[in-house]
mmCIF file of C-alpha atoms in Angstrom:
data_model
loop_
_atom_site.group_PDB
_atom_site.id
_atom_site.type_symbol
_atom_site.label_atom_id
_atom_site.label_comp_id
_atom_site.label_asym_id
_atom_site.label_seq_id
_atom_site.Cartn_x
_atom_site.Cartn_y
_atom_site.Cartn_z
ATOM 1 C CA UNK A 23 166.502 41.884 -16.661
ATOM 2 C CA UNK A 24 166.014 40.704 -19.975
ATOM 3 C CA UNK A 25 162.206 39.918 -21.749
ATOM 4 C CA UNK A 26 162.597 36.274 -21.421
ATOM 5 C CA UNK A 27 163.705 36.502 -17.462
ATOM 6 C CA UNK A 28 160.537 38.844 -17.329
ATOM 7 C CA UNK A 29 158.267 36.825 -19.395
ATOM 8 C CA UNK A 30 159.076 33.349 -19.267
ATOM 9 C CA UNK A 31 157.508 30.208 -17.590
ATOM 10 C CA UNK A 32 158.062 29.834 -13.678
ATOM 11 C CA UNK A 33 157.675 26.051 -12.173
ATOM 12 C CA UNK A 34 156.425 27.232 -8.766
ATOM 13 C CA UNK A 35 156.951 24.749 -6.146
ATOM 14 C CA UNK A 36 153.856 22.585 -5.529
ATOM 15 C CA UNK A 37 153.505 24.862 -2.049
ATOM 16 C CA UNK A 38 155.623 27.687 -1.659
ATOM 17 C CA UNK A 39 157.070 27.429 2.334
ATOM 18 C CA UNK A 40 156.175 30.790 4.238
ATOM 19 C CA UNK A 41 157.752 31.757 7.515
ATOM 20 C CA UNK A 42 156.166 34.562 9.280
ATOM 21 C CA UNK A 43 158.870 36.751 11.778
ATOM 22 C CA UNK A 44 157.283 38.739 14.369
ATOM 23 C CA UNK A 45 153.705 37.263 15.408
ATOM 24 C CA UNK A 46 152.053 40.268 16.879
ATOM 25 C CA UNK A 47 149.026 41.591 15.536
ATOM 26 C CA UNK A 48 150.590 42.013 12.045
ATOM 27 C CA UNK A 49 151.937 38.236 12.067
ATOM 28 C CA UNK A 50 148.986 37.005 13.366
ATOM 29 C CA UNK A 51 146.475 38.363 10.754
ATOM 30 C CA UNK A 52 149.417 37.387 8.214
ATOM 31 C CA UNK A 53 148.905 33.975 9.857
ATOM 32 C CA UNK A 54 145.038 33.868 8.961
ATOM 33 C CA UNK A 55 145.640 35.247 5.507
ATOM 34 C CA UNK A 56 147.737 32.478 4.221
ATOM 35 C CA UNK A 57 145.034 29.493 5.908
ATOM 36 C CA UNK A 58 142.652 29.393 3.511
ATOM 37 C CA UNK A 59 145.976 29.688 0.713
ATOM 38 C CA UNK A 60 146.231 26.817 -2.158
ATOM 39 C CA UNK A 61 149.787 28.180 -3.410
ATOM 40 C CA UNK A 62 150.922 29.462 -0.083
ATOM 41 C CA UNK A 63 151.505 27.329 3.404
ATOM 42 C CA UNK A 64 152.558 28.689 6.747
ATOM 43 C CA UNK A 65 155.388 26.686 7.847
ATOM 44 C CA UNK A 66 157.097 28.859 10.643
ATOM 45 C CA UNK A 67 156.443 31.775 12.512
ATOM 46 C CA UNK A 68 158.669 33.526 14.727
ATOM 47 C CA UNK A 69 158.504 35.989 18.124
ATOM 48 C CA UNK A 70 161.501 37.606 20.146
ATOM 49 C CA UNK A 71 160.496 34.267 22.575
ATOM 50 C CA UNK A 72 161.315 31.761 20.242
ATOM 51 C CA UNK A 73 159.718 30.177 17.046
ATOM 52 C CA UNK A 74 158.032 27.040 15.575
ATOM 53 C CA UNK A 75 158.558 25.169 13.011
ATOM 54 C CA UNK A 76 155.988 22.253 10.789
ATOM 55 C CA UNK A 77 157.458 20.724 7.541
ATOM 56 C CA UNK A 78 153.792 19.883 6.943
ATOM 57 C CA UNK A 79 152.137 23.634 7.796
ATOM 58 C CA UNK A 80 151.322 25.266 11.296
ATOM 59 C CA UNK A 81 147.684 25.657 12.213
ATOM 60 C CA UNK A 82 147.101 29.315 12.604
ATOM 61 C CA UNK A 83 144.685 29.011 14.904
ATOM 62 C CA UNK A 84 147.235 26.896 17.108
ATOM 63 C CA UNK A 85 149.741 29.181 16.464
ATOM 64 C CA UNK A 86 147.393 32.684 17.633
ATOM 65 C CA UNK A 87 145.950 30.588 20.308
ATOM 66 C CA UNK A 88 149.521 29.666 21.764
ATOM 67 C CA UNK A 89 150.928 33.305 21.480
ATOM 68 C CA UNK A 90 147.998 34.573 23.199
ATOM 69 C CA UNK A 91 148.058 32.457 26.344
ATOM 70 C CA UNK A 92 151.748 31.901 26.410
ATOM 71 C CA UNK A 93 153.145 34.964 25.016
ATOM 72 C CA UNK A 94 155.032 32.769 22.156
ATOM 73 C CA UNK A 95 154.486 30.431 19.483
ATOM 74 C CA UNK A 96 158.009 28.796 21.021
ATOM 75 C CA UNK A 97 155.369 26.767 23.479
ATOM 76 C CA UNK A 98 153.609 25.187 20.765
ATOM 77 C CA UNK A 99 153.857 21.444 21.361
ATOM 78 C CA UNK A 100 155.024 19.783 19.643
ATOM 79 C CA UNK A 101 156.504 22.274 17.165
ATOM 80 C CA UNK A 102 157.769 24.487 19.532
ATOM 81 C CA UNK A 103 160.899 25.647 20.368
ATOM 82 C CA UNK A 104 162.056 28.709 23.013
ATOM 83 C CA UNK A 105 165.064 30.719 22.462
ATOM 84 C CA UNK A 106 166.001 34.483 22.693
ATOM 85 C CA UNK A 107 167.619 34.429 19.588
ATOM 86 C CA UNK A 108 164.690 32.905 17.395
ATOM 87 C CA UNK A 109 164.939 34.424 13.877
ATOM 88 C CA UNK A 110 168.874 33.288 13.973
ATOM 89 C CA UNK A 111 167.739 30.016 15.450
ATOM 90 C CA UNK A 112 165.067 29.619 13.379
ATOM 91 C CA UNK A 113 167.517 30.095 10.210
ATOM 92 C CA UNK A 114 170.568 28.403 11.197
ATOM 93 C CA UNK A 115 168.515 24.663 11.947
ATOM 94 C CA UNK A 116 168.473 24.968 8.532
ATOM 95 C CA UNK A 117 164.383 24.438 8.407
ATOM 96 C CA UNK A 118 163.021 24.641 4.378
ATOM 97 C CA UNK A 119 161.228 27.704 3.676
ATOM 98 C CA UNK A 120 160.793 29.589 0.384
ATOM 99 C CA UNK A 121 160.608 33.136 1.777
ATOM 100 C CA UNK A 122 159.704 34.992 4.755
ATOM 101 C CA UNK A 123 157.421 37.876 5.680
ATOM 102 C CA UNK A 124 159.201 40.331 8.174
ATOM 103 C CA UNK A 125 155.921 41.201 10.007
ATOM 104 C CA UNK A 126 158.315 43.049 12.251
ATOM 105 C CA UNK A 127 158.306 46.414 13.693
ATOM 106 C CA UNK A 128 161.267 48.306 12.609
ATOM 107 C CA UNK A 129 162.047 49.956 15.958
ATOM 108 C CA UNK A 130 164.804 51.001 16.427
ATOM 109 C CA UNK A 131 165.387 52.314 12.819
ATOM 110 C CA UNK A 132 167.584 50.038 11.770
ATOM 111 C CA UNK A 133 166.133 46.666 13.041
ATOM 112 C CA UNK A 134 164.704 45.381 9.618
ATOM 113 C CA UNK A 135 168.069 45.918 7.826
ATOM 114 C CA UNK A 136 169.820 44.059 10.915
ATOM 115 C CA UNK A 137 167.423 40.914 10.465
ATOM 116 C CA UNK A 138 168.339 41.301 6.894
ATOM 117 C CA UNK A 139 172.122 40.949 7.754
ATOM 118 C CA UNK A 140 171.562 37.846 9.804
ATOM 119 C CA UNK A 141 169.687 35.904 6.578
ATOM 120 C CA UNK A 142 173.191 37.266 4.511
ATOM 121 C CA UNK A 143 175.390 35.821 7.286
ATOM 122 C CA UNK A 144 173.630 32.968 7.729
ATOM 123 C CA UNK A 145 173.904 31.450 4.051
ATOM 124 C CA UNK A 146 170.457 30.949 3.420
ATOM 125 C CA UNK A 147 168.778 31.514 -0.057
ATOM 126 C CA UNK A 148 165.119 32.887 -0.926
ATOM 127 C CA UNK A 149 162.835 35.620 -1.165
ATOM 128 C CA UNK A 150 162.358 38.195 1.477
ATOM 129 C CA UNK A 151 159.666 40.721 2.032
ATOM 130 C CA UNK A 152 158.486 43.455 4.625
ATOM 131 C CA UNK A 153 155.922 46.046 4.993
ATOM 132 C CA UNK A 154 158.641 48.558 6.043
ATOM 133 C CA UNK A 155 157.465 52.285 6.227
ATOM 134 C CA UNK A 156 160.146 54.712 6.665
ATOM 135 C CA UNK A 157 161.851 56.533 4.178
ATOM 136 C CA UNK A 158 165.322 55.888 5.816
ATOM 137 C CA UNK A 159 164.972 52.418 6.855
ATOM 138 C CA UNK A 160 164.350 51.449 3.019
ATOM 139 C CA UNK A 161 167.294 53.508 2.218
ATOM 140 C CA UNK A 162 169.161 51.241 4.912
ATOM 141 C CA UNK A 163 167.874 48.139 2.867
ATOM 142 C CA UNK A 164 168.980 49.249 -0.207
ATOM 143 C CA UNK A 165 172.861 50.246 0.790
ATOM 144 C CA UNK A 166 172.666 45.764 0.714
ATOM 145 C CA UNK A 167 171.745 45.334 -3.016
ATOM 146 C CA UNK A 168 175.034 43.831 -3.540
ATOM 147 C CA UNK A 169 175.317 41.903 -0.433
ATOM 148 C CA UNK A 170 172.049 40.230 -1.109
ATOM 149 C CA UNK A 171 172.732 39.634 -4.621
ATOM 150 C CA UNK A 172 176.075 38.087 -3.593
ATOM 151 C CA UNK A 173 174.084 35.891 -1.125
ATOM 152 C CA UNK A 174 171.351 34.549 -3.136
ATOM 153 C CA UNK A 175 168.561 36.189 -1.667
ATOM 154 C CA UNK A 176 165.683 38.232 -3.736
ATOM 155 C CA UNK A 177 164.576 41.243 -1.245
ATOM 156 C CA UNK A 178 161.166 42.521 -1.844
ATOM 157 C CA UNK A 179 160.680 46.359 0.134
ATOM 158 C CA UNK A 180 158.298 48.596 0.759
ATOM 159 C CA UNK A 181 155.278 45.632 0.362
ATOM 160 C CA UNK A 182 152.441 46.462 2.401
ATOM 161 C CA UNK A 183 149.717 48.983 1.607
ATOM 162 C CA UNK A 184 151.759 52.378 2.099
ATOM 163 C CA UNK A 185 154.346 52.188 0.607
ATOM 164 C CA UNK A 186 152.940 49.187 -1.279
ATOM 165 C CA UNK A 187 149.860 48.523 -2.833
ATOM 166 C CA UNK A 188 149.102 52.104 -3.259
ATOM 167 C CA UNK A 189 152.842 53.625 -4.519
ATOM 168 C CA UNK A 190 152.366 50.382 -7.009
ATOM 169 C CA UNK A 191 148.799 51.715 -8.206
ATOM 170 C CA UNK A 192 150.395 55.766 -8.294
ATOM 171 C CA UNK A 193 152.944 53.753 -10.581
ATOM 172 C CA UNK A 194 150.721 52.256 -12.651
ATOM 173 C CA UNK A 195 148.491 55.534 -12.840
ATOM 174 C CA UNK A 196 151.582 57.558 -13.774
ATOM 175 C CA UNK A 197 151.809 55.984 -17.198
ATOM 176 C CA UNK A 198 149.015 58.368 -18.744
ATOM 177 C CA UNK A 199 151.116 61.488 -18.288
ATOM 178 C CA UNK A 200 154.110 63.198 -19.952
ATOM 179 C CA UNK A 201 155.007 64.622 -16.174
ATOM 180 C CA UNK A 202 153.699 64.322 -12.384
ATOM 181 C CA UNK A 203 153.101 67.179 -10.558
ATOM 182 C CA UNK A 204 152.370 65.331 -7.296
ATOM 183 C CA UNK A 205 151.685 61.971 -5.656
ATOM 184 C CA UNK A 206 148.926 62.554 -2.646
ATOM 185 C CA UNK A 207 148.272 59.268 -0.555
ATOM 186 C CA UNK A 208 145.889 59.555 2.451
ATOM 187 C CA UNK A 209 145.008 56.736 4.383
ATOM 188 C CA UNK A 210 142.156 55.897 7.458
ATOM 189 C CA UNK A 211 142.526 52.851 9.232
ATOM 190 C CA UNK A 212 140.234 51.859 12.169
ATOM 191 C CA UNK A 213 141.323 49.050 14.919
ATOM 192 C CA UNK A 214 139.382 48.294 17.786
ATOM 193 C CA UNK A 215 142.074 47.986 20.055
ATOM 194 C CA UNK A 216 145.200 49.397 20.122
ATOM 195 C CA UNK A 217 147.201 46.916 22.013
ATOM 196 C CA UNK A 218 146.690 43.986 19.509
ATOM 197 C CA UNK A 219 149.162 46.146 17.595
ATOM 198 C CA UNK A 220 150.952 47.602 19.721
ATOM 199 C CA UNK A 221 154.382 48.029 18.003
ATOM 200 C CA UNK A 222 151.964 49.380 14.845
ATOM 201 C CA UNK A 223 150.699 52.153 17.174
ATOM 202 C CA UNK A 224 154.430 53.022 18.307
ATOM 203 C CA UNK A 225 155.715 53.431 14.695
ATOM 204 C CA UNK A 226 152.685 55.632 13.908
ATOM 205 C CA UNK A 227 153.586 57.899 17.128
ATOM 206 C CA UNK A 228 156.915 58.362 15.910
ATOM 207 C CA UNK A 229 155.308 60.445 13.106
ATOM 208 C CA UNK A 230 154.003 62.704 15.584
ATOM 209 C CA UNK A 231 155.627 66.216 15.865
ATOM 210 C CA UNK A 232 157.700 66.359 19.093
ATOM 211 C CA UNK A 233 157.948 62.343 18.835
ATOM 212 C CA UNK A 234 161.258 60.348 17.477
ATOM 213 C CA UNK A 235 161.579 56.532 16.959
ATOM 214 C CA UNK A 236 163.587 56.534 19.795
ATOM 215 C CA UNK A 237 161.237 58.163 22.369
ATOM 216 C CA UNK A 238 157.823 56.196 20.557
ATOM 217 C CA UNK A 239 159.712 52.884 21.414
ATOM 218 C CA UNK A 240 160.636 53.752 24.927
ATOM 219 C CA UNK A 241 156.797 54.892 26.094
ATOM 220 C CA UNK A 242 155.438 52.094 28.113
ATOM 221 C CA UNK A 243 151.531 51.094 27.550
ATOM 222 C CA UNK A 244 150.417 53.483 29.891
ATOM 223 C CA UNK A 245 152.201 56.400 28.523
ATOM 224 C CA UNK A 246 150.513 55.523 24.915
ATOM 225 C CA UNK A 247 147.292 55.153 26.608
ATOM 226 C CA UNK A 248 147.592 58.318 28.443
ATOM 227 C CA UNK A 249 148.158 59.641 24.715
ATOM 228 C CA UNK A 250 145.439 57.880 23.209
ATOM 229 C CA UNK A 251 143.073 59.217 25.604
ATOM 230 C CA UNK A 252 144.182 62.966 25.029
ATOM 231 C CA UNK A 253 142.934 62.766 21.586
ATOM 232 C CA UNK A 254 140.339 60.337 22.124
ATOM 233 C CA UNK A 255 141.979 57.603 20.363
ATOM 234 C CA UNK A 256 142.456 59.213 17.199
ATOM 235 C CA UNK A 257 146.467 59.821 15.715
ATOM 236 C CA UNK A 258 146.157 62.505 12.699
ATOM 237 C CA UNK A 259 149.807 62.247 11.359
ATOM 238 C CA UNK A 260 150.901 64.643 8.371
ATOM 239 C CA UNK A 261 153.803 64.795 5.984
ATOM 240 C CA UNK A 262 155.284 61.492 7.180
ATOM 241 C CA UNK A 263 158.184 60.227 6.530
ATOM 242 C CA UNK A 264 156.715 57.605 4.483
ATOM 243 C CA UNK A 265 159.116 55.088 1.658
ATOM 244 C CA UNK A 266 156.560 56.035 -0.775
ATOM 245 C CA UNK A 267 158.423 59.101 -2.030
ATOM 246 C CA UNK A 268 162.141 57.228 -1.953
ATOM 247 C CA UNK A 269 160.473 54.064 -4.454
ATOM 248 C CA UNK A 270 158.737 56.589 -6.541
ATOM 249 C CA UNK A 271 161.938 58.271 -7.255
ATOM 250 C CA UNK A 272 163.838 55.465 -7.653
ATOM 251 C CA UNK A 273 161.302 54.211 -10.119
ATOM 252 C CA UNK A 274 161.827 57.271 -12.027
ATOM 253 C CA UNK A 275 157.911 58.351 -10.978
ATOM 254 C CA UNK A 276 158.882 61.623 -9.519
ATOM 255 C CA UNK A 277 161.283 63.257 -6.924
ATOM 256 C CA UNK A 278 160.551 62.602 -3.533
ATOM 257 C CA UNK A 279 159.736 66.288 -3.101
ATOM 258 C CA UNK A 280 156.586 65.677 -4.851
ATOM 259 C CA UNK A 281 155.573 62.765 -2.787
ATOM 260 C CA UNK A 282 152.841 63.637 0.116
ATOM 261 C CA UNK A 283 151.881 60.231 3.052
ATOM 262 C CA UNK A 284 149.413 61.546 5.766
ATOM 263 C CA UNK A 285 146.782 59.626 7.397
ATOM 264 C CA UNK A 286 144.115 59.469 10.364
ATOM 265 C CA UNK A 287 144.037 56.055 12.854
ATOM 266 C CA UNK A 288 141.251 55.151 15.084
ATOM 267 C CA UNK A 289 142.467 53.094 17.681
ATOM 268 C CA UNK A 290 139.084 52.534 19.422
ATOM 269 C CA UNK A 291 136.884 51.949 16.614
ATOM 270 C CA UNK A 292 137.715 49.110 13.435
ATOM 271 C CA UNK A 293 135.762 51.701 11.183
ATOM 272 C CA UNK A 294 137.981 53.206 8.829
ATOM 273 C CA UNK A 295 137.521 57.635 9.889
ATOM 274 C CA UNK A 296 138.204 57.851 6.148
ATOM 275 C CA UNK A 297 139.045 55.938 3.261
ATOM 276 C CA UNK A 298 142.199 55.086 1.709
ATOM 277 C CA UNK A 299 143.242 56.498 -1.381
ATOM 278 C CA UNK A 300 146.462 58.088 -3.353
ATOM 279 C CA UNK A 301 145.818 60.959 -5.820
ATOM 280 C CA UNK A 302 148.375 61.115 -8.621
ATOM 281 C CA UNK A 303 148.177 64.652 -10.819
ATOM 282 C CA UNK A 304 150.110 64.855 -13.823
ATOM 283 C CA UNK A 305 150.024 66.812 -17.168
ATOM 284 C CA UNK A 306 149.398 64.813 -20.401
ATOM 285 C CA UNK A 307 151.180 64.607 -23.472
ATOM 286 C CA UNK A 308 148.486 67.068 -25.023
ATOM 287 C CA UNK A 309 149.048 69.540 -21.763
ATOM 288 C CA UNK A 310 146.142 68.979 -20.215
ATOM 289 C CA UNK A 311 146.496 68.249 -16.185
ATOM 290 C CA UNK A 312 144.286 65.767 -14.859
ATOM 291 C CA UNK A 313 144.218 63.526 -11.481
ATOM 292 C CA UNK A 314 143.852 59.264 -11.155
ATOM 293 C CA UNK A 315 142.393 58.181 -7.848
ATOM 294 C CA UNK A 316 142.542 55.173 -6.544
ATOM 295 C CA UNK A 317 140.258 54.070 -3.723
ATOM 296 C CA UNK A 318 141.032 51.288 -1.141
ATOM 297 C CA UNK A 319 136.983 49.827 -0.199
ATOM 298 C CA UNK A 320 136.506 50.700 3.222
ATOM 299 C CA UNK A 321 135.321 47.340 4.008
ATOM 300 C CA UNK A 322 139.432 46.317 3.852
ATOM 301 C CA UNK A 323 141.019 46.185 7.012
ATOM 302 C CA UNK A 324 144.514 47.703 7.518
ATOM 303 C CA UNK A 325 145.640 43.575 7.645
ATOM 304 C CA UNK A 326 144.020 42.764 4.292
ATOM 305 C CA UNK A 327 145.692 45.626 2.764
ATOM 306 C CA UNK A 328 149.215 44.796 4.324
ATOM 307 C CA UNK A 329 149.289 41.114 4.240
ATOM 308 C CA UNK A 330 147.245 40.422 0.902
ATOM 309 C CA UNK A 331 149.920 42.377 -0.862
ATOM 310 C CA UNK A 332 153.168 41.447 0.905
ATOM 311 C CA UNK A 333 152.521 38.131 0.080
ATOM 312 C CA UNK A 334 151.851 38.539 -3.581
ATOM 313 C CA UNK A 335 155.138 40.683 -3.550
ATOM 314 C CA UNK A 336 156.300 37.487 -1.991
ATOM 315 C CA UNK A 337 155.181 35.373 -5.277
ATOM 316 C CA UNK A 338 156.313 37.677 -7.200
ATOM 317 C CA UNK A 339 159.804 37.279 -5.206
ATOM 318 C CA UNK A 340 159.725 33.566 -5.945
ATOM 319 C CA UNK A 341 159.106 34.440 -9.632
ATOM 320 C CA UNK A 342 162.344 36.381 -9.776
ATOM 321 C CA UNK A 343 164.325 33.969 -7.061
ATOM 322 C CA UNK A 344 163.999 31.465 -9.852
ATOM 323 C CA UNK A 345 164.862 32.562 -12.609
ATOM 324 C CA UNK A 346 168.606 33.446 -10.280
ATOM 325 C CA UNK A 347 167.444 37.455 -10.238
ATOM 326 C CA UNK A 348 168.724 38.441 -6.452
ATOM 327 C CA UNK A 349 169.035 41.756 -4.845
ATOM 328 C CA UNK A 350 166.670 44.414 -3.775
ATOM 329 C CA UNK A 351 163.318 45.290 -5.050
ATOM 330 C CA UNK A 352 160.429 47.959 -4.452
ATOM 331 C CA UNK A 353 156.645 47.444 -5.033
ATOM 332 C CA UNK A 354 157.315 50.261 -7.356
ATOM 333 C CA UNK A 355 159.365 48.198 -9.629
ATOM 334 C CA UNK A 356 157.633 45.239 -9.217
ATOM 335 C CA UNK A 357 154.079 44.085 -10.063
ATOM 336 C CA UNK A 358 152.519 41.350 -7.040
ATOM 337 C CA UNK A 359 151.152 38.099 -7.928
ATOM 338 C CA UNK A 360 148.081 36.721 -6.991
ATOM 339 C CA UNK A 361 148.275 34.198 -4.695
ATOM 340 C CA UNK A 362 145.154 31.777 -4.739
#
């Protein structure tokens, strides 16, 4: 990538098309982020029911209220379609849209790299992003640089908070020493009820000792609720396997060794039980060790902090898309663009 491709002017579309895949609590809130949007309009949004589908834009609202009583945006009249198969549906009618968020949960392990090999098959050009979390699933993603490149497609990773906005900030924070000693990211997030994200909840179990991705996605509600009430709702998870460390080191921040994710949910109260934050320690050029913090507000909800960012990775996707640069990108590597 050359100065010019980095620098130069980009003629944005006058709206740049989003689809939304998965519409659970995650694609929902992504669903109220982009309303109030000037650059941004929702113009699909997908669920493993079926999908709909508005040249013109989807009313959230509509959307949400649909999926709620329904259980899929697929009975949304008159933009409504039902089908089992609705993210190959969805891409194979051939529908305009710019880029999609994958607001999906990655269970099993390899799901987000399969939906990524259906967009491949499928022909279809644009920008991708997801708010993937595990270390190994990104790795999965990134064994398809070349088969997204080939295809046309410009595959944002790792776009969310963690990894996300805050391995982007221990990134940018990085740049003041000679050599980092360790990146330390701690997050709190507070929901009021667990079952508006339920497949959320499941990844974050997974992370549990004595829990696997396998055995978080087979518990039924009342088997997570049985767990939830053991520790009163609150999920202390330490030494995850988080894609922070794999970006970092592919960045050239770091090795992953020196990479710590660990974090406390409350699934029966929206206050945060602590606030957000990644330490980055480092030695400067004078030998001097020193720390950066940065500090999410607690006031940001875990859907602001996803959502706001995947979709200026997603701008920042179009950028690239653009100017014909395809393949596979981190929020390491890349800086998101604000999206009015």
């Amino acid at each position: 990538m050359d100065a010019e491709q980095v620098m130069g002017s980009t003629n944005f579309p006058t709206t740049i098309r989003v689809g939304v895949l998965g519409f659970g609590g995650l694609g929902q809130a992504a669903a109220k982020v982009l309303a109030p949007k000037r650059e941004m309009i929702l113009v699909a949004a997908a669920d493993n029911k079926g999908y709909a589908y508005a040249a013109e834009g989807l009313n959230a609202q509509e959307c949400i209220a649909t999926y709620q009583s329904h259980g899929s945006v697929g009975y949304l009249e008159p933009f409504g379609t039902l089908t089992n198969r609705s993210i190959k549906d969805l891409i194979e009618n051939d529908h305009p849209v710019d880029g999609y968020f994958l607001a999906l949960p990655n269970l099993p392990n390899d799901f987000i790299a399969s939906v990524a090999k259906q967009f491949i098959e499928s022909g279809w050009r644009g920008v991708l992003v997801d708010a993937i979390k595990r270390t190994s699933a990104v790795e999965q993603l990134l064994t398809l640089k070349e088969e997204l490149q080939a295809a046309g497609i410009t595959y944002m990773t790792g776009c969310g908070a963690t990894p996300g906005l805050l391995t982007a900030a221990a990134a940018l924070a990085a740049q003041s020493y000679a050599e980092i000693h360790r990146v330390e990211i701690t997050f709190g997030v507070g929901i009021a009820n667990w079952e508006a994200y339920r497949a959320t909840i499941r990844e974050d179990i997974a992370h549990m000792p004595g829990y696997t991705v396998e055995t978080a996605r087979a518990m039924t509600d009342a088997e997570v609720e049985a767990l939830l009430d053991k520790t009163n709702g609150v999920l202390t998870l330490e030494n995850m396997e988080h894609a922070d460390d794999v970006m970092l080191e592919l960045a050239g921040i770091c090795s992953r060794d020196r990479v710590t994710v660990g974090g406390v949910v409350d699934t029966r109260n929206p206050k945060k039980p602590l606030s957000t934050n990644v330490k980055v320690t480092g030695r400067t050029f004078e030998g001097k060790i020193s720390t950066h913090t940065f500090t999410l507000g607690d006031e940001t909800s875990m859907a602001a902090n996803v959502c706001g960012p995947a979709f200026g990775y997603l701008k920042a996707g179009i950028t690239l898309h653009q100017r014909g640069i395809h393949g596979i990108f981190t929020a390491a590597e890349i800086m998101p663009q604000f999206v009015r």
